[in-house]
Short mmCIF file of C-alpha atoms and ligand atoms in Angstrom, two decimals:
data_model
loop_
_atom_site.label_atom_id
_atom_site.label_comp_id
_atom_site.label_asym_id
_atom_site.label_seq_id
_atom_site.Cartn_x
_atom_site.Cartn_y
_atom_site.Cartn_z
CA MET A 689 -6.35 -90.78 -1.59
CA PRO A 690 -3.90 -87.94 -0.70
CA ASP A 691 -5.22 -84.93 1.21
CA PRO A 692 -6.52 -82.19 -1.18
CA LYS A 693 -4.66 -79.74 1.07
CA ARG A 694 -1.38 -80.96 -0.41
CA VAL A 695 -1.01 -78.68 -3.44
CA ALA A 696 1.49 -78.75 -6.31
CA VAL A 697 1.76 -75.60 -8.43
CA LEU A 698 2.83 -76.12 -12.05
CA ILE A 699 4.47 -73.18 -13.81
CA SER A 700 6.41 -72.38 -16.99
CA GLY A 701 7.61 -68.83 -16.42
CA ARG A 702 7.43 -65.83 -14.13
CA GLY A 703 5.32 -67.56 -11.49
CA SER A 704 3.67 -64.50 -9.98
CA ASN A 705 0.45 -66.47 -9.36
CA MET A 706 2.47 -69.26 -7.77
CA ARG A 707 3.98 -66.66 -5.44
CA ALA A 708 0.54 -65.39 -4.51
CA LEU A 709 -0.61 -68.96 -3.82
CA VAL A 710 2.40 -69.55 -1.56
CA GLU A 711 2.25 -66.23 0.25
CA GLN A 712 -1.50 -66.31 0.84
CA ALA A 713 -1.83 -70.04 1.56
CA ARG A 714 -4.66 -70.64 4.01
CA GLY A 715 -6.38 -74.02 4.27
CA TYR A 716 -3.88 -75.61 1.90
CA GLU A 717 -0.13 -76.00 1.67
CA VAL A 718 2.08 -75.67 -1.41
CA ILE A 719 4.15 -78.85 -1.15
CA LEU A 720 5.83 -78.68 -4.55
CA VAL A 721 6.53 -76.21 -7.37
CA ALA A 722 7.07 -78.06 -10.66
CA SER A 723 8.07 -76.69 -14.04
CA ASN A 724 8.71 -77.84 -17.58
CA ARG A 725 11.26 -75.00 -17.87
CA PRO A 726 14.25 -75.44 -15.56
CA ALA A 727 15.21 -71.77 -16.00
CA ALA A 728 11.77 -70.39 -15.15
CA PRO A 729 12.17 -67.37 -12.84
CA GLY A 730 9.41 -68.73 -10.61
CA VAL A 731 11.45 -71.85 -9.88
CA GLU A 732 14.33 -69.72 -8.68
CA TRP A 733 12.01 -67.85 -6.32
CA ALA A 734 10.51 -71.07 -4.95
CA ARG A 735 13.96 -72.54 -4.31
CA ALA A 736 15.14 -69.40 -2.54
CA ARG A 737 12.05 -69.63 -0.38
CA GLY A 738 12.97 -73.18 0.61
CA LEU A 739 10.11 -74.88 -1.22
CA GLN A 740 10.56 -78.26 -2.87
CA THR A 741 10.93 -77.88 -6.62
CA TRP A 742 11.05 -80.29 -9.53
CA THR A 743 11.93 -79.40 -13.10
CA MET A 744 12.43 -81.25 -16.34
CA ASP A 745 12.86 -79.61 -19.73
CA SER A 746 9.89 -80.70 -21.80
CA ARG A 747 11.61 -79.94 -25.11
CA GLY A 748 12.33 -83.06 -27.10
CA VAL A 749 10.27 -85.29 -24.79
CA SER A 750 6.99 -86.76 -26.01
CA ARG A 751 3.90 -85.34 -24.33
CA ASP A 752 2.89 -88.77 -23.05
CA GLU A 753 6.26 -89.47 -21.52
CA PHE A 754 6.51 -86.01 -19.99
CA ASP A 755 3.07 -86.12 -18.40
CA ARG A 756 3.65 -89.66 -17.12
CA THR A 757 6.83 -88.44 -15.43
CA VAL A 758 5.07 -85.41 -13.89
CA SER A 759 2.30 -87.65 -12.64
CA SER A 760 4.66 -90.02 -10.88
CA VAL A 761 6.54 -87.10 -9.26
CA LEU A 762 3.23 -85.70 -7.98
CA LYS A 763 2.32 -89.10 -6.57
CA ASP A 764 5.72 -89.40 -4.88
CA HIS A 765 4.90 -86.13 -3.08
CA ARG A 766 1.38 -87.35 -2.20
CA ILE A 767 -0.15 -84.36 -3.97
CA GLY A 768 -3.92 -84.01 -3.63
CA THR A 769 -4.56 -80.90 -5.74
CA ILE A 770 -2.79 -79.49 -8.81
CA ALA A 771 -2.89 -75.73 -9.42
CA LEU A 772 -1.76 -74.66 -12.89
CA ALA A 773 -0.31 -71.14 -12.88
CA GLY A 774 1.00 -70.04 -16.25
CA TYR A 775 1.76 -73.65 -17.19
CA MET A 776 2.12 -73.36 -20.95
CA ARG A 777 1.34 -76.93 -21.87
CA ILE A 778 -1.77 -78.75 -22.93
CA LEU A 779 -2.10 -81.75 -20.63
CA THR A 780 -2.52 -85.20 -22.18
CA PRO A 781 -5.97 -86.81 -21.92
CA ALA A 782 -4.42 -89.60 -19.81
CA PHE A 783 -3.06 -87.08 -17.29
CA VAL A 784 -6.34 -85.17 -17.07
CA GLU A 785 -8.22 -88.44 -16.64
CA GLU A 786 -5.91 -89.67 -13.90
CA TRP A 787 -6.15 -86.38 -11.96
CA SER A 788 -9.76 -85.71 -12.83
CA GLY A 789 -11.52 -83.33 -10.40
CA ARG A 790 -8.21 -82.38 -8.79
CA ILE A 791 -6.74 -79.85 -11.28
CA VAL A 792 -7.51 -76.12 -11.34
CA ASN A 793 -6.22 -73.32 -13.58
CA ILE A 794 -6.34 -69.54 -13.73
CA HIS A 795 -7.16 -67.93 -17.05
CA PRO A 796 -6.87 -64.21 -17.91
CA SER A 797 -10.39 -63.58 -19.19
CA LEU A 798 -13.96 -63.84 -18.01
CA LEU A 799 -14.65 -67.36 -19.23
CA PRO A 800 -16.41 -68.60 -21.28
CA LYS A 801 -15.19 -65.56 -23.25
CA TYR A 802 -11.73 -65.72 -24.85
CA ARG A 803 -10.44 -69.20 -24.28
CA GLY A 804 -6.83 -69.69 -25.40
CA LEU A 805 -4.21 -66.99 -25.91
CA ASP A 806 -4.10 -63.19 -26.46
CA THR A 807 -7.13 -62.65 -24.27
CA HIS A 808 -6.44 -58.97 -23.48
CA ALA A 809 -5.93 -57.90 -27.09
CA ARG A 810 -9.07 -59.77 -28.07
CA ALA A 811 -11.16 -58.15 -25.32
CA ILE A 812 -9.94 -54.66 -26.32
CA ALA A 813 -10.50 -55.33 -30.05
CA ALA A 814 -14.06 -56.42 -29.25
CA ARG A 815 -14.60 -53.07 -27.43
CA ASP A 816 -15.56 -54.89 -24.25
CA THR A 817 -15.84 -52.62 -21.21
CA THR A 818 -14.89 -55.31 -18.69
CA SER A 819 -12.45 -58.17 -18.66
CA GLY A 820 -11.00 -60.14 -15.78
CA CYS A 821 -9.82 -63.57 -14.74
CA THR A 822 -11.36 -66.93 -13.99
CA VAL A 823 -10.36 -69.94 -11.91
CA HIS A 824 -11.78 -73.14 -13.36
CA GLN A 825 -11.42 -76.90 -13.15
CA VAL A 826 -9.33 -78.47 -15.87
CA THR A 827 -11.01 -80.95 -18.18
CA GLN A 828 -10.14 -82.39 -21.57
CA GLU A 829 -11.45 -79.33 -23.39
CA LEU A 830 -9.22 -76.21 -23.21
CA ASP A 831 -10.33 -73.56 -20.67
CA SER A 832 -13.78 -75.13 -20.42
CA GLY A 833 -14.08 -76.89 -17.05
CA GLU A 834 -16.41 -75.85 -14.24
CA ILE A 835 -15.95 -72.20 -13.24
CA LEU A 836 -14.97 -71.88 -9.58
CA GLY A 837 -14.67 -68.11 -9.31
CA SER A 838 -13.93 -64.97 -11.30
CA ALA A 839 -13.01 -61.31 -10.80
CA GLU A 840 -13.89 -58.40 -13.08
CA VAL A 841 -11.51 -55.68 -14.20
CA THR A 842 -12.68 -52.53 -15.99
CA ILE A 843 -11.24 -51.88 -19.45
CA GLU A 844 -10.35 -48.17 -19.56
CA PRO A 845 -10.61 -46.07 -22.74
CA GLY A 846 -7.26 -46.24 -24.54
CA ASP A 847 -6.17 -49.35 -22.63
CA THR A 848 -3.35 -51.36 -24.17
CA PRO A 849 -3.16 -55.15 -23.84
CA GLU A 850 -0.07 -54.70 -21.65
CA ALA A 851 -1.74 -52.23 -19.26
CA LEU A 852 -4.85 -54.39 -19.02
CA GLU A 853 -2.74 -57.49 -18.45
CA GLN A 854 -1.04 -55.85 -15.46
CA ARG A 855 -4.34 -54.95 -13.81
CA VAL A 856 -5.81 -58.38 -14.53
CA ARG A 857 -2.72 -60.02 -13.06
CA ALA A 858 -3.15 -58.02 -9.85
CA ALA A 859 -6.73 -59.29 -9.70
CA GLU A 860 -5.50 -62.86 -10.29
CA HIS A 861 -3.27 -62.63 -7.23
CA GLN A 862 -6.29 -61.79 -5.08
CA LEU A 863 -8.64 -64.32 -6.66
CA TYR A 864 -6.56 -67.48 -7.02
CA PRO A 865 -5.56 -68.10 -3.36
CA ARG A 866 -9.12 -67.49 -2.20
CA VAL A 867 -10.73 -69.78 -4.77
CA LEU A 868 -8.11 -72.49 -4.32
CA ALA A 869 -8.78 -72.47 -0.56
CA GLN A 870 -12.52 -72.87 -1.22
CA PHE A 871 -11.91 -75.65 -3.73
CA VAL A 872 -9.65 -77.55 -1.34
CA ALA A 873 -12.22 -77.17 1.47
CA SER A 874 -14.99 -78.50 -0.77
CA ARG A 875 -12.87 -81.48 -1.79
CA ARG A 876 -11.93 -82.20 1.82
CA SER A 877 -15.57 -82.30 2.81
CA LEU A 878 -15.88 -85.31 0.47
CA LEU A 879 -13.16 -87.24 2.34
CA PRO A 880 -14.38 -90.28 4.27
C1 GRF B 1347 -1.45 -65.44 -15.96
O1 GRF B 1347 -1.96 -64.34 -16.62
C2 GRF B 1347 -2.46 -66.55 -15.97
O2 GRF B 1347 -3.78 -66.12 -16.03
C3 GRF B 1347 -2.13 -67.28 -17.25
O3 GRF B 1347 -0.73 -67.19 -17.36
C4 GRF B 1347 -0.26 -66.04 -16.67
C5 GRF B 1347 0.81 -66.51 -15.73
O4 GRF B 1347 1.49 -65.45 -15.11
N1 GRF B 1347 -2.64 -68.64 -17.20
P1 GRF B 1347 2.45 -65.77 -13.89
O5 GRF B 1347 3.53 -66.73 -14.40
O6 GRF B 1347 1.64 -66.39 -12.79
O7 GRF B 1347 3.04 -64.45 -13.51
#
């Protein structure tokens, strides 16, 4: 079983959480940045930083085939932990099963509230006074795995979804590296 310290970060876009995970890596190492969008700005950043990257355009490829390919790439790199960071794909049940207990994700709401998309607009529309972000394990059910950590962000009067998103993202960059380090440490303590 590969060392949980060996992390792959999966992204589809900007990759600001991936950057935070790389820059604040303690107790784990980002071995690979993988993306289903070859032109993702985050991939460019990772390459420039000298990290190993892997991309394959997921458009026109069946979900099963795509996830099987990703899985074999991760195994080639002896990845022990997968961190999703703005990876805009629902993983196939076979992938989640194969990597069970080794995948984490960051979500821009205080789960279990607001699973899925448009979390900031939904929190504002509901007149919530706090929102935030959550790191959780990935299971078959969307945004529903075990919660590993969360951070609260105050919703200000007159907040727009865009303004709230920016503040939540700043909180994500603090939360994700810390929680990933804890998760990796807890998984390593299970090693023989
Ligand atoms: C973040 O808000 C994260 O919570 C969500 O997707 C966004 C990714 O942003 N899962 P970035 O690509 O990390 O900047």
